[in-house]
Short mmCIF file of C-alpha atoms in Angstrom, two decimals:
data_model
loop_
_atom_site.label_atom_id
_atom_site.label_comp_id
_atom_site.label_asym_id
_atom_site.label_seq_id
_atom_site.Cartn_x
_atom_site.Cartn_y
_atom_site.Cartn_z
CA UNK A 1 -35.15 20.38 -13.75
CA UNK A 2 -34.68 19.81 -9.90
CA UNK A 3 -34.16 16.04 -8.58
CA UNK A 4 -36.53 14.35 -6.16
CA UNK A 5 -35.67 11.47 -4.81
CA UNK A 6 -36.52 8.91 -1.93
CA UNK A 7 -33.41 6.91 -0.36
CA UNK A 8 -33.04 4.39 2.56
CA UNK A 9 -30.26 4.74 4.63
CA UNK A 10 -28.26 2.79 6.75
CA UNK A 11 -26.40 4.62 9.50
CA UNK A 12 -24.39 3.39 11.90
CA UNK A 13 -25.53 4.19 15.93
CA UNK A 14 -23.09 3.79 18.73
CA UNK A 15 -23.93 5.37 21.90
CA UNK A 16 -20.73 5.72 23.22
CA UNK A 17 -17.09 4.55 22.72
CA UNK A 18 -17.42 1.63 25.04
CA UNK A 19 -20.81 0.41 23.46
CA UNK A 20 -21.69 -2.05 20.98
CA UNK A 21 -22.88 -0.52 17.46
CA UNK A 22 -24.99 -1.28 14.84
CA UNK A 23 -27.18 -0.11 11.91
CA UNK A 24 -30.25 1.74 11.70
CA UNK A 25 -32.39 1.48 8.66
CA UNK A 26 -34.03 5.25 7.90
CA UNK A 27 -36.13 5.58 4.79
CA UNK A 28 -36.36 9.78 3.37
CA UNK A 29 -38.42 10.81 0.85
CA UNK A 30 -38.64 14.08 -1.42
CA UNK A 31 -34.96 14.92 -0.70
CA UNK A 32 -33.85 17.34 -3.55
CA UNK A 33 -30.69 16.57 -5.36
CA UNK A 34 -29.47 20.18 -4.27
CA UNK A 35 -29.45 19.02 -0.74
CA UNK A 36 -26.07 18.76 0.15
CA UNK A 37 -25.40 15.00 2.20
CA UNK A 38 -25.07 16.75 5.69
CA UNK A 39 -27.91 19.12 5.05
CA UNK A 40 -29.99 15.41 4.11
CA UNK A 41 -28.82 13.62 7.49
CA UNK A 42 -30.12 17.28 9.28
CA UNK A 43 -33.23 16.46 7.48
CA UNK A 44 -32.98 13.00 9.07
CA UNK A 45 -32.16 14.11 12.06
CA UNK A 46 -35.18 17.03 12.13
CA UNK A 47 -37.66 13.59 11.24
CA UNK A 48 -35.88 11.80 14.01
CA UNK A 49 -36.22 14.28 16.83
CA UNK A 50 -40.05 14.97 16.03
CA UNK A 51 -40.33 11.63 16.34
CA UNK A 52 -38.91 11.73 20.16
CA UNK A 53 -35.68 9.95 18.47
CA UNK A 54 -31.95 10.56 19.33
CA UNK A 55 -30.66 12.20 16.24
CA UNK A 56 -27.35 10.81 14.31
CA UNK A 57 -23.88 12.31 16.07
CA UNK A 58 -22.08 13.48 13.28
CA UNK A 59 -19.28 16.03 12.48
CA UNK A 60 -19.57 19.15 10.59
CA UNK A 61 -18.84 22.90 10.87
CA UNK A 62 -17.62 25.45 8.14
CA UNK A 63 -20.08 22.83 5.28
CA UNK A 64 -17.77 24.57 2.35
CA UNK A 65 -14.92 22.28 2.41
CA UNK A 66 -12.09 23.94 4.04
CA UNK A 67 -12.24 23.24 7.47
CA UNK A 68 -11.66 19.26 7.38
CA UNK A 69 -14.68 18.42 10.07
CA UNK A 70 -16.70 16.38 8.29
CA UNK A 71 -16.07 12.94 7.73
CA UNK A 72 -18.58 9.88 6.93
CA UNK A 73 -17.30 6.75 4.74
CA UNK A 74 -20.33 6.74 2.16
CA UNK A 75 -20.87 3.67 0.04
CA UNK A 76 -17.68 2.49 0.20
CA UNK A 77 -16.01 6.00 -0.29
CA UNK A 78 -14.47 8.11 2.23
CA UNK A 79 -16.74 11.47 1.32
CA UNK A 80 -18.83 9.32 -0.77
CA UNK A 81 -18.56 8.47 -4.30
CA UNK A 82 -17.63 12.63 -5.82
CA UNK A 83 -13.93 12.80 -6.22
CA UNK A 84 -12.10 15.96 -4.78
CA UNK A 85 -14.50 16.81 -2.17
CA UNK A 86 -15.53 16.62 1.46
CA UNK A 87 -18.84 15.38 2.29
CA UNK A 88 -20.13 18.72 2.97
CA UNK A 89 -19.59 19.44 -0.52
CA UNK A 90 -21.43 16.27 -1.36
CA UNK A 91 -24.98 16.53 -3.08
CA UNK A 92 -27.67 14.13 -3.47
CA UNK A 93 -27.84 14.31 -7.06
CA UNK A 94 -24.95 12.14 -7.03
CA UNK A 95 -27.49 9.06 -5.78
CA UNK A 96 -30.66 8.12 -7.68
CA UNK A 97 -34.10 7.59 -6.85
CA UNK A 98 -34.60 4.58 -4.70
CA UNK A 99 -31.05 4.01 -3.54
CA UNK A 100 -29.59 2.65 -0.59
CA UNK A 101 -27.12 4.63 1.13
CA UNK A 102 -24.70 2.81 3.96
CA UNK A 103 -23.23 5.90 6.07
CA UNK A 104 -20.32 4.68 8.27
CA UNK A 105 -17.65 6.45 11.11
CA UNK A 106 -14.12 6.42 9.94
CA UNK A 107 -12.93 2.79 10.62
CA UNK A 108 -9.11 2.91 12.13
CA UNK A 109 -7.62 1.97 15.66
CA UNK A 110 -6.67 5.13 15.86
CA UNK A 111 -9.56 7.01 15.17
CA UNK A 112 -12.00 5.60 18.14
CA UNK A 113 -15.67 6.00 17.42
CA UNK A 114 -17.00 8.83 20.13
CA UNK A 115 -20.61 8.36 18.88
CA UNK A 116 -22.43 7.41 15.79
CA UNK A 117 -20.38 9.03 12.78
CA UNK A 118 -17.81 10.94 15.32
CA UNK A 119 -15.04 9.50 15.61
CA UNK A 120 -11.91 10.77 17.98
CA UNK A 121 -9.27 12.32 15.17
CA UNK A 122 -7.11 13.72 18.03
CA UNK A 123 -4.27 11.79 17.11
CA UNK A 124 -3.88 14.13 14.12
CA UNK A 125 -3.45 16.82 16.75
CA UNK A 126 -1.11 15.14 18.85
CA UNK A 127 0.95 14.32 15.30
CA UNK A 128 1.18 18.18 14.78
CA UNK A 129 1.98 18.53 18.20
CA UNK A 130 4.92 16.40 17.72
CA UNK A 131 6.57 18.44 15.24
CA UNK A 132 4.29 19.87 12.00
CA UNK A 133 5.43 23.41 13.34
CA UNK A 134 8.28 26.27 12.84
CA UNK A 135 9.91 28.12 15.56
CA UNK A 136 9.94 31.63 15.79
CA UNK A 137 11.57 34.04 17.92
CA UNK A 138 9.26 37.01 18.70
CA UNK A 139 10.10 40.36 17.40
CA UNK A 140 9.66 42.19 14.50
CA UNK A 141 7.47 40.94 11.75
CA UNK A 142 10.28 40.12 9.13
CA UNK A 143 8.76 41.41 5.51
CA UNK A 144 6.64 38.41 3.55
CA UNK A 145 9.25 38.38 0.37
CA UNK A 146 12.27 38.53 2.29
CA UNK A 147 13.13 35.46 1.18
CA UNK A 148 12.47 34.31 -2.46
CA UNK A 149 11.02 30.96 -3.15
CA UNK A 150 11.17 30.02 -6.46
CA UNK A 151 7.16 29.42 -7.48
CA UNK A 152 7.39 25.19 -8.37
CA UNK A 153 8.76 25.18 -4.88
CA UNK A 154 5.78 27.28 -3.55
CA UNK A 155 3.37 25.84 -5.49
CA UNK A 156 4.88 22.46 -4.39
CA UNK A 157 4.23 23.70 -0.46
CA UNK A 158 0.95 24.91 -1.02
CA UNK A 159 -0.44 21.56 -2.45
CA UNK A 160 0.60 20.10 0.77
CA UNK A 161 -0.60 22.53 2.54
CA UNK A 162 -3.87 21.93 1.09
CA UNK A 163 -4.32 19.23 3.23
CA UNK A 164 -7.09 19.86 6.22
CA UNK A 165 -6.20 16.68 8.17
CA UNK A 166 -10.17 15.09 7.75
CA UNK A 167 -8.52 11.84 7.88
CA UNK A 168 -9.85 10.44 4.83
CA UNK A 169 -6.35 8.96 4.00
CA UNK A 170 -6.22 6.80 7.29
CA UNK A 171 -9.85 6.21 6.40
CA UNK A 172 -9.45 4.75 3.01
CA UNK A 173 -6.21 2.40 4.00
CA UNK A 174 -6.44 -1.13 4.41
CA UNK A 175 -3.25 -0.64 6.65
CA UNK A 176 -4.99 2.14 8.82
CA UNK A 177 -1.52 4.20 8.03
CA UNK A 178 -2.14 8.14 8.66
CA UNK A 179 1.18 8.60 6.06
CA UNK A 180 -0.38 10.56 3.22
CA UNK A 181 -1.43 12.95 6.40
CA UNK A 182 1.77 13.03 7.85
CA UNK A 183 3.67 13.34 4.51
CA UNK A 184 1.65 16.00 3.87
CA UNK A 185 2.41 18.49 6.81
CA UNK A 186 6.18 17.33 6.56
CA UNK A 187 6.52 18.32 2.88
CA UNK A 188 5.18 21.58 3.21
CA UNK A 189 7.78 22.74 5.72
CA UNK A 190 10.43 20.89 4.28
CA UNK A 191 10.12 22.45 0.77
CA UNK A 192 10.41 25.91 2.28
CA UNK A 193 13.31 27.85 3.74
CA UNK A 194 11.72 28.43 6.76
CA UNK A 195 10.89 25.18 7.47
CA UNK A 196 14.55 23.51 6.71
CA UNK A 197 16.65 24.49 9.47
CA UNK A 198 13.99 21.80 11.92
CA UNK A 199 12.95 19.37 8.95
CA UNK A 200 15.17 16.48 10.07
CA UNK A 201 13.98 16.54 14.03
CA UNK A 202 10.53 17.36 12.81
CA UNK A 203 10.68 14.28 9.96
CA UNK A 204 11.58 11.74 12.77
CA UNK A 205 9.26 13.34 15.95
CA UNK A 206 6.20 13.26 13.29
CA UNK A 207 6.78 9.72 12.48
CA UNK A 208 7.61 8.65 15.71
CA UNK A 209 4.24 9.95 17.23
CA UNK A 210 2.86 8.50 14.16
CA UNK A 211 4.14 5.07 14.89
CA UNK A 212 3.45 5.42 18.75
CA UNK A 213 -0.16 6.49 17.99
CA UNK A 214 -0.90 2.96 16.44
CA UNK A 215 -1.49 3.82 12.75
CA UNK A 216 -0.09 1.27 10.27
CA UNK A 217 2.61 1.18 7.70
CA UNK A 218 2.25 2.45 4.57
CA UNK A 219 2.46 -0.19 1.84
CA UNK A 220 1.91 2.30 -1.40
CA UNK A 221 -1.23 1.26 -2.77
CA UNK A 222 -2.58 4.95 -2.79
CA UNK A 223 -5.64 4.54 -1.81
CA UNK A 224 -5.12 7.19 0.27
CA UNK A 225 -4.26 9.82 -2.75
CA UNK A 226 -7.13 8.38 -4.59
CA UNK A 227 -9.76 9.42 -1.50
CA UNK A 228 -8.07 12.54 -0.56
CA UNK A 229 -10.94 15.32 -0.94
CA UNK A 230 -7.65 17.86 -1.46
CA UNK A 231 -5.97 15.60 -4.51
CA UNK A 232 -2.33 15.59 -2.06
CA UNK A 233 -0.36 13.47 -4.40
CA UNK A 234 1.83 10.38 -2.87
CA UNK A 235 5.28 12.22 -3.87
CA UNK A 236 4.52 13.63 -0.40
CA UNK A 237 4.86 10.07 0.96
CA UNK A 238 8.25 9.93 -0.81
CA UNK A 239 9.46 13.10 0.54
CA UNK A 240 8.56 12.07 4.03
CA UNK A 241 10.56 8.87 3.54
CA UNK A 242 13.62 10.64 2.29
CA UNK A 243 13.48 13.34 4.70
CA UNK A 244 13.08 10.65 7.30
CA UNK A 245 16.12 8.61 6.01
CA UNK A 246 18.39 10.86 5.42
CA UNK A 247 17.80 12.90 8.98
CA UNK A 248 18.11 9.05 10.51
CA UNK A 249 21.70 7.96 8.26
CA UNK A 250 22.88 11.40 9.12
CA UNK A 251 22.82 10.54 13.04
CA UNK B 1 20.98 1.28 14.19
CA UNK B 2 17.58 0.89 16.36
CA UNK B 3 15.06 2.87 14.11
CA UNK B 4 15.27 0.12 11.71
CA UNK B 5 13.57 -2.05 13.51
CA UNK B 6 11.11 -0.37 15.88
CA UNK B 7 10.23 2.85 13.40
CA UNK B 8 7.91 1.87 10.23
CA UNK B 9 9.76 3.22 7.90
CA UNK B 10 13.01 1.62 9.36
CA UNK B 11 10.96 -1.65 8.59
CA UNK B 12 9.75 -0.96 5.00
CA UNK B 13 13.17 0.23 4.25
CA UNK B 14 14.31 -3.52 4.88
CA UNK B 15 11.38 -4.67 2.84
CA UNK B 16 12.68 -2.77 0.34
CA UNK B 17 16.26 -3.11 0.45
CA UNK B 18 15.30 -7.13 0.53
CA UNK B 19 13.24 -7.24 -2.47
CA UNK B 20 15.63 -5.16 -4.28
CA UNK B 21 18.20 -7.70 -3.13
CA UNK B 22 15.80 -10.99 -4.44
CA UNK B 23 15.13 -9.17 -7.46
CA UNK B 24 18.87 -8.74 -8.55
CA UNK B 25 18.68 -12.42 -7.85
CA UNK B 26 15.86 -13.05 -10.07
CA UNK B 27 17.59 -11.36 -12.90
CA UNK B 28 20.21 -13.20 -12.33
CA UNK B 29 18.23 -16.72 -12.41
CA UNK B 30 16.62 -15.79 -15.58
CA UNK B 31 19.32 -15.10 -17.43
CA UNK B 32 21.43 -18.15 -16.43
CA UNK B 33 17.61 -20.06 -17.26
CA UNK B 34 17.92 -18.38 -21.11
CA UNK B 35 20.95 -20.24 -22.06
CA UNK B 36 18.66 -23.33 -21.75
CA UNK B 37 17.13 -22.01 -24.72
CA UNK B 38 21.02 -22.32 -26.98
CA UNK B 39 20.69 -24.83 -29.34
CA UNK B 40 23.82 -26.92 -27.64
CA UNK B 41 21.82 -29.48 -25.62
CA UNK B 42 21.89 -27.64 -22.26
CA UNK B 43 25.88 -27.20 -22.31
CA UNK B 44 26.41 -24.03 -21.46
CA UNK B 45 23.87 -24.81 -18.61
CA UNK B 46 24.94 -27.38 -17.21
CA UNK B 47 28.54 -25.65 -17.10
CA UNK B 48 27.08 -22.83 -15.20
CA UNK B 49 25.16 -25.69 -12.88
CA UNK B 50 28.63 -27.20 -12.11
CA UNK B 51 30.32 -23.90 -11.97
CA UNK B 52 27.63 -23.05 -8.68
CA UNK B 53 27.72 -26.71 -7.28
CA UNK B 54 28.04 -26.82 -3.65
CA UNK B 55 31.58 -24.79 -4.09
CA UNK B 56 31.85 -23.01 -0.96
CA UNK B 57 31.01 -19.94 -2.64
CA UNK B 58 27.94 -21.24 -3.80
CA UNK B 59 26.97 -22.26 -0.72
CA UNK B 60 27.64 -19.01 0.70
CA UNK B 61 25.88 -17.09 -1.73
CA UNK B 62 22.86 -19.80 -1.19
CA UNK B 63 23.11 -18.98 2.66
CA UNK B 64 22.84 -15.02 1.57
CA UNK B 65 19.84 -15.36 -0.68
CA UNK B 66 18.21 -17.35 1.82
CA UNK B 67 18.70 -15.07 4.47
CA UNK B 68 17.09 -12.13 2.34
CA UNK B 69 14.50 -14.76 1.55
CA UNK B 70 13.52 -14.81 5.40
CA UNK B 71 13.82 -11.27 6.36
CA UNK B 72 11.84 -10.52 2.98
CA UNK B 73 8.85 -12.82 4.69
CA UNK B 74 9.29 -12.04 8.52
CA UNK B 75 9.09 -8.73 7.89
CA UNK B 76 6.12 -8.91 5.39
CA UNK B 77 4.56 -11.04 8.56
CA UNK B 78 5.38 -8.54 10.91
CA UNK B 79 4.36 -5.22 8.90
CA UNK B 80 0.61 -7.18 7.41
CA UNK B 81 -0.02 -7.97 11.45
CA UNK B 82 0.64 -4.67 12.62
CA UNK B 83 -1.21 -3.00 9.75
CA UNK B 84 -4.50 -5.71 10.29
CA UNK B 85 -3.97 -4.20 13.98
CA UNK B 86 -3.81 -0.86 13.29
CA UNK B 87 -6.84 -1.04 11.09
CA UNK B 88 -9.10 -2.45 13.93
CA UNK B 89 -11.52 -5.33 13.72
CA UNK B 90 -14.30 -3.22 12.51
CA UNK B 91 -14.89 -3.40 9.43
CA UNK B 92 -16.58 -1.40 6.34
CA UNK B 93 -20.01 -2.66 5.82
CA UNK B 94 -20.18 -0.97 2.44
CA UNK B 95 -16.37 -2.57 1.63
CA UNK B 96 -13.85 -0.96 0.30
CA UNK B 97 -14.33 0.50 -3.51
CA UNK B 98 -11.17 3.02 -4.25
CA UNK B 99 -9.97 1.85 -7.03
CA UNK B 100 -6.84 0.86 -6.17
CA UNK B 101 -4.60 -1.54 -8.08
CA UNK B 102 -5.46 -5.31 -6.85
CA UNK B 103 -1.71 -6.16 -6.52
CA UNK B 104 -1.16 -3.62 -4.39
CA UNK B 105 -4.30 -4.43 -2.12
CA UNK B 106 -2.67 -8.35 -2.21
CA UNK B 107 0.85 -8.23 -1.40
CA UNK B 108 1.05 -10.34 1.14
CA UNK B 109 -1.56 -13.04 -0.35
CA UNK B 110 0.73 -12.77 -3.48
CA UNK B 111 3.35 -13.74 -1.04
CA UNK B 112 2.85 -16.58 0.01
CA UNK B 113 1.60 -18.20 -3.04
CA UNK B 114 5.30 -17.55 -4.43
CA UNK B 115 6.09 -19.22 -1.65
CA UNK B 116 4.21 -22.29 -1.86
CA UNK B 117 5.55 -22.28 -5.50
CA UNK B 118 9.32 -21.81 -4.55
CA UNK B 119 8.61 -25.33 -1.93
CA UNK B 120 8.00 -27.20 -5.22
CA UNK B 121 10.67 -25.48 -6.68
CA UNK B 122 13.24 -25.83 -4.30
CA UNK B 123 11.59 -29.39 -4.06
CA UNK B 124 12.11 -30.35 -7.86
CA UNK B 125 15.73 -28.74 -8.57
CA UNK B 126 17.88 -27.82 -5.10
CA UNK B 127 17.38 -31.04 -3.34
CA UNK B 128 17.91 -33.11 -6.03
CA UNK B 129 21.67 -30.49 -7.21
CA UNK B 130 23.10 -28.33 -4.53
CA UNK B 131 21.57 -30.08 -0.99
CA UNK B 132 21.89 -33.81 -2.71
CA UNK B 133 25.72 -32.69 -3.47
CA UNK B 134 25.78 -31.29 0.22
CA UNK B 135 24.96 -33.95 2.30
CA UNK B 136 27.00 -36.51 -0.37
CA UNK B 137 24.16 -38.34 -2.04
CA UNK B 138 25.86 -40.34 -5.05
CA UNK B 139 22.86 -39.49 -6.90
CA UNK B 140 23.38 -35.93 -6.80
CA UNK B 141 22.78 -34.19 -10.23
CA UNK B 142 25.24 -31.30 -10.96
CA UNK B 143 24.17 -30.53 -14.28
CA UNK B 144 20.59 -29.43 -14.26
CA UNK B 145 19.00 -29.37 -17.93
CA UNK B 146 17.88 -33.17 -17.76
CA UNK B 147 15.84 -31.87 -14.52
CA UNK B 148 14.35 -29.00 -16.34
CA UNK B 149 13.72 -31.19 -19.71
CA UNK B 150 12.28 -34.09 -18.26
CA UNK B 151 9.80 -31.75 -15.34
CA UNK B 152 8.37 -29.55 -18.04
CA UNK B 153 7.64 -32.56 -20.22
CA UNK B 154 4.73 -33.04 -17.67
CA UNK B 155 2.36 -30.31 -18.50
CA UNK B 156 0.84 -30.34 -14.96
CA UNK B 157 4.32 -28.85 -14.01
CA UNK B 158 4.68 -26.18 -16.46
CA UNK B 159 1.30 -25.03 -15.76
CA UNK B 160 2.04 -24.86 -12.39
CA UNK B 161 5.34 -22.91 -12.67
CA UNK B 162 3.19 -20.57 -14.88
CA UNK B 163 0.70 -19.91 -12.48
CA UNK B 164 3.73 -19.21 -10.36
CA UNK B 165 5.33 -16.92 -12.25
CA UNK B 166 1.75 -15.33 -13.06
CA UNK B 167 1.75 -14.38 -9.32
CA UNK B 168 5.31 -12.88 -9.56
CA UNK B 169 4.75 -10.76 -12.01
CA UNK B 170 1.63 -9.04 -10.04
CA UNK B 171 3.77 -8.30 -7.12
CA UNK B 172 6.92 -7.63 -9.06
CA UNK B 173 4.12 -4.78 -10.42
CA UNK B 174 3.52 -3.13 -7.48
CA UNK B 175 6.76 -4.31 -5.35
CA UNK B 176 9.32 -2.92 -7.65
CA UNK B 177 8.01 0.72 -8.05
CA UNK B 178 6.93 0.40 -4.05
CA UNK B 179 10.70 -0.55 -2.94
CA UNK B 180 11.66 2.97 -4.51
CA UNK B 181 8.51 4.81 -3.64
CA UNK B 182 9.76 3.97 0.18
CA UNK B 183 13.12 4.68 -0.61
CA UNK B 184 12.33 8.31 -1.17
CA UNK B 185 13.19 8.13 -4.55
CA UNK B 186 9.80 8.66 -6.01
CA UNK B 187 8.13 11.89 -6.63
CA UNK B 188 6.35 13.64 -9.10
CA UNK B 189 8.08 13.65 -11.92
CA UNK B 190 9.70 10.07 -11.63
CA UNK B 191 6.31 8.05 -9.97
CA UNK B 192 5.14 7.20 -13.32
CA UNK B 193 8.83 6.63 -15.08
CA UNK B 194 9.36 3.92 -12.21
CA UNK B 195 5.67 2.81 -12.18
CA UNK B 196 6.52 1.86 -16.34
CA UNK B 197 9.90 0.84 -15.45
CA UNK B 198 8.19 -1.30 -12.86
CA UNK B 199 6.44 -2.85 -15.43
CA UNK B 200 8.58 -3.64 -17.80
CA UNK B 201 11.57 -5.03 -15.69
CA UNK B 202 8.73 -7.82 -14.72
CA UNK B 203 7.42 -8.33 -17.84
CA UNK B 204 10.87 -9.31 -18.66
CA UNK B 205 11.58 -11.16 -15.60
CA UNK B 206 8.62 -13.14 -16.05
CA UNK B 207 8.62 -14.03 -20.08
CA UNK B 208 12.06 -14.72 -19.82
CA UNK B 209 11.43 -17.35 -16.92
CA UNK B 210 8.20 -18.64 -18.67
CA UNK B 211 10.15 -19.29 -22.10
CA UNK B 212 11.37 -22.38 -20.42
CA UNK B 213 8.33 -24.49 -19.20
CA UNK B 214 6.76 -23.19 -22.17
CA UNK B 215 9.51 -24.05 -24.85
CA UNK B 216 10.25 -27.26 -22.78
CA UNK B 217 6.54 -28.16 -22.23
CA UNK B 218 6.35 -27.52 -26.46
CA UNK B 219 9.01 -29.79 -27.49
CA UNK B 220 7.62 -32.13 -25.71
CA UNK B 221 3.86 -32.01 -27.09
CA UNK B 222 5.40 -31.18 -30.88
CA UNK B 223 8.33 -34.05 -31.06
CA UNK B 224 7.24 -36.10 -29.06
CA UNK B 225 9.62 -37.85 -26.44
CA UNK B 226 13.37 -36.70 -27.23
#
C-alpha cells in the first residue's frame, strides 16, 4: 500500500556567500513515500514559487546516483539516514508521518555555501587538478588487455574508483578532512600499472593541494567511510599515507 | 625534512611515531608496577626504583619521555586547532549522528584528562623520588612501594587513578590502531587484526596498571592497616 505522509521541514536559506543564513520552517502534506527527497524539495519548491516565493538552491542532475551532484546533510546524515546512497536515491518512505526534517548545505571551510543547499565543491576539482590524472602520449590506442591486472587488484581500483567526489566524506568529518576523497582517487591509480610510474609525485601534489585548500587532518574515526554513499573503505586512507611516505622518505 | 612539519600527514606521522613511543613506555611502567604484586614486600620494586634513581641515565631517559610527552600534546594542540578551523564555525543544526566510535570523536578531550591525571601522578611519586633526589632533598624516597602502599590506602586515590586509567584505555582504543592506520600499515585485510590487537594490548595495559590501586586499595579495606 502507498505511503502518505505530511512533514515539516527546516531548510536552510542563504542568499549568497557573503550573507547571513538561517532556517525556514515549510510544512508539505500528501507527499508519497515513492517521492524521491529531491523530487519532495521540487514539490516544495513548485508550492514556493506559486506562492511568489524564491525556491530552495539546491544541487542535483543525473537523480540516479552516479553523477555525485547532489548533496544535502539530512537529519544529521550526509544523504540522510539510507546507507549506501546519494540523496537522489533517497525516498520518503524512509521518514514517517508527521516528522520533522532539518535539510542543511555541506558544513566545511572548504566547501563555501554559494546559496541555500549549494555549496562551492571546487576544491575537489582543483585536488584532481593537482595530480588524480595519468599521462599519455597521443598515438595509437594501445589494446585494453595489453597489460594484465590480476582481478583483486582490479577489483581493488574499481572500488576506489567508485568514488563520485559528492563530498559526503568532508561532510561527515568533525575535522573537515577531504582524505577518504583524496585516498580514494590516489588508490585507484596507484593499484594499477598505468598509474605507478606518477604515483609518488601524484601522492604528494594531491595532498599538498589538499593541505593548501584548508581541509583538516584526518584523525581515523571513519566517519567518513561510514557516510560514503559509494561504501570506499578507509584502507584507501592507508594507502594514501603509505604512498605518501614512502614517495616523501624516498626524496 | 620540511614535510613533517608543514604537510598533515608529516604531522600525524609524529603523532603517531610519539604515541607509539609513550606506549612502549607504558608497557614498560606496567610491568615494572606488576612486581609490586610479588609477595616479597615491594623488594624487587624498590630495587628497580633505586636501579632508575636520578642515575644519569635515568635522567636522560626521563628527559626523552618527556620530550615525546610534549610533542605528543603540541602536536595534538596544533592538529585539533587546525581541524576546528578547517571545519568552520558553522555548525550542524541536526548534529552529528554517524555512528562513529566515541573515543575516536574525543581524542583530544581524552587527552587532556590523562593529563590532568599524570599532574597528580607526577605530583604523588616523581617529586617526592627522582626530582626530590635531583635537587638533593634529604627526604628523597628512592624506593617507591611505601608511596604506592600508603596512596592507595586512601580510596579517594585509587578511584581517582582508576578513572584515570579508565580514560587511557578509551584512547589507547582508538590511538593504537590509529598510529598504524596513519602509518600506512592498515588495509583491508589487517584493519580489523590491528583494531582487536588494539584492543587487547590496552586491555592489558590498563588491568595490569589497575591491579595495583585495586590490590593496594583491598589490603587495605580487608586487613586493615599493615
Amino acid at each position: 500500500m502507498e505511503k502518505i505522509i505530511n512533514i515539516t521541514l527546516k531548510v536552510w536559506r542563504q542568499k549568497g556567500p557573503k550573507e547571513k543564513g538561517g532556517f525556514e520552517t515549510h510544512k508539505l502534506e500528501g507527499i508519497s513515500g515513492d517521492t524521491s527527497f529531491l523530487e519532495m524539495l521540487d514539490i516544495l519548491n513548485e508550492k514556493l514559487v506559486n506562492e511568489g516565493k524564491e525556491p530552495v538552491a539546491f544541487d542535483n542532475d543525473c537523480r540516479e546516483g552516479i553523477c555525485g551532484m547532489c548533496s544535502l546533510y539530512i537529519n544529521g546524515h550526509p544523504h540522510g539516514p539510507d546507507n549506501l546512497i546519494t540523496t537522489c536515491q533517497l525516498h520518503m518512505r524512509h521518514f514517517k508521518d508527521g516528522d520533522t526534517i532539518t535539510v542543511e548545505p555541506w558544513r566545511s571551510a572548504a566547501f563555501p555555501v554559494i546559496r541555500d543547499l549549494m555549496v562551492d565543491r571546487y576544491a575537489f576539482d582543483k585536488i584532481i587538478q593537482a595530480g588524480g590524472y595519468v599521462s599519455v602520449n597521443t598515438g595509437g590506442i594501445p589494446d585494453a588487455n595489453a597489460i594484465p591486472i590480476p582481478k583483486p587488484v582490479a577489483d581493488e581500483a574499481m572500488d576506489a574508483a567508485s568514488c563520485i567526489g559528492c563530498g559526503a566524506c568532508v561532510a561527515a568529518c568533525k575535522n573537515g578532512s577531504a582524505m577518504l576523497f583524496v585516498s580514494a582517487k590516489v588508490s585507484q591509480l596507484a593499484l594499477l600499472p598505468q598509474g605507478k610510474p606518477e604515483a609518488k609525485q601524484r601522492a604528494k601534489a594531491m595532498v599538498l593541494k589538499m593541505d593548501e585548500l584548508g581541509f583538516g587532518n584526518c584523525t581515523n574515526t571513519r566517519a567518513c567511510e561510514l557516510e560514503c554513499p559509494k561504501g570506499v573503505s578507509i584502507s584507501n586512507i592507508a594507502r594514501l599515507n603509505r604512498e605518501f611516505l614512502v614517495a616523501k622518505f624516498s626524496d | 625534512m620540511y614535510w613533517l612539519f608543514n604537510s598533515s600527514i608529516g604531522r600525524k606521522f609524529i603523532m603517531s611515531i610519539s604515541g607509539i613511543f609513550l606506549l612502549l613506555f607504558l608497557l614498560f611502567h606496567m610491568s615494572m608496577n606488576l612486581t609490586l604484586l610479588l609477595p616479597d614486600d615491594g623488594k624487587v620494586y624498590d630495587m628497580i626504583c633505586e636501579f632508575l634513581g636520578a642515575n644519569w641515565y635515568a635522567v636522560a631517559g626521563t628527559l626523552v619521555l618527556a620530550a615525546g610527552v610534549v610533542v605528543h600534546i603540541v602536536y595534538a594542540t596544533m592538529l585539533t586547532l587546525q581541524n576546528r578551523k578547517a571545519r568552520g564555525s558553522d555548525k550542524y543544526l541536526s548534529s552529528n549522528r554517524t555512528e562513529t566510535e566515541w573515543s575516536a570523536k574525543n581524542m583530544y578531550v581524552l587527552g587532556l584528562i590523562i593529563v590532568l591525571g599524570l599532574v597528580i601522578h607526577l605530583w604523588n611519586f616523581w617529586y617526592k623520588m627522582q626530582f626530590a633526589e635531583l635537587i638533593g632533598c634529604p627526604d628523597a624516597v628512592t624506593g617507591g612501594s611505601g608511596l604506592v602502599k600508603e596512596l592507595f590506602s586512601s580510596p579517594c586515590y585509587a578511584i581517582v587513578y582508576l578513572i584515570w586509567l579508565g580514560a587511557i584505555w578509551f584512547h589507547l582504543t582508538h590511538g593504537v590502531w590509529s598510529a598504524f592506520q596513519t602509518l600506512g600499515l592498515s588495509g583491508k585485510i589487517w584493519y580489523p587484526r590491528l583494531k582487536m590487537i588494539s584492543n587487547i594490548v590496552s586491555t592489558l595495559i590498563v588491568v595490569g596498571f589497575a591491579a595495583i590501586p585495586v590490590y593496594f586499595m583491598a589490603v587495605h579495606l580487608l586487613c586493615g592497616n599493615n
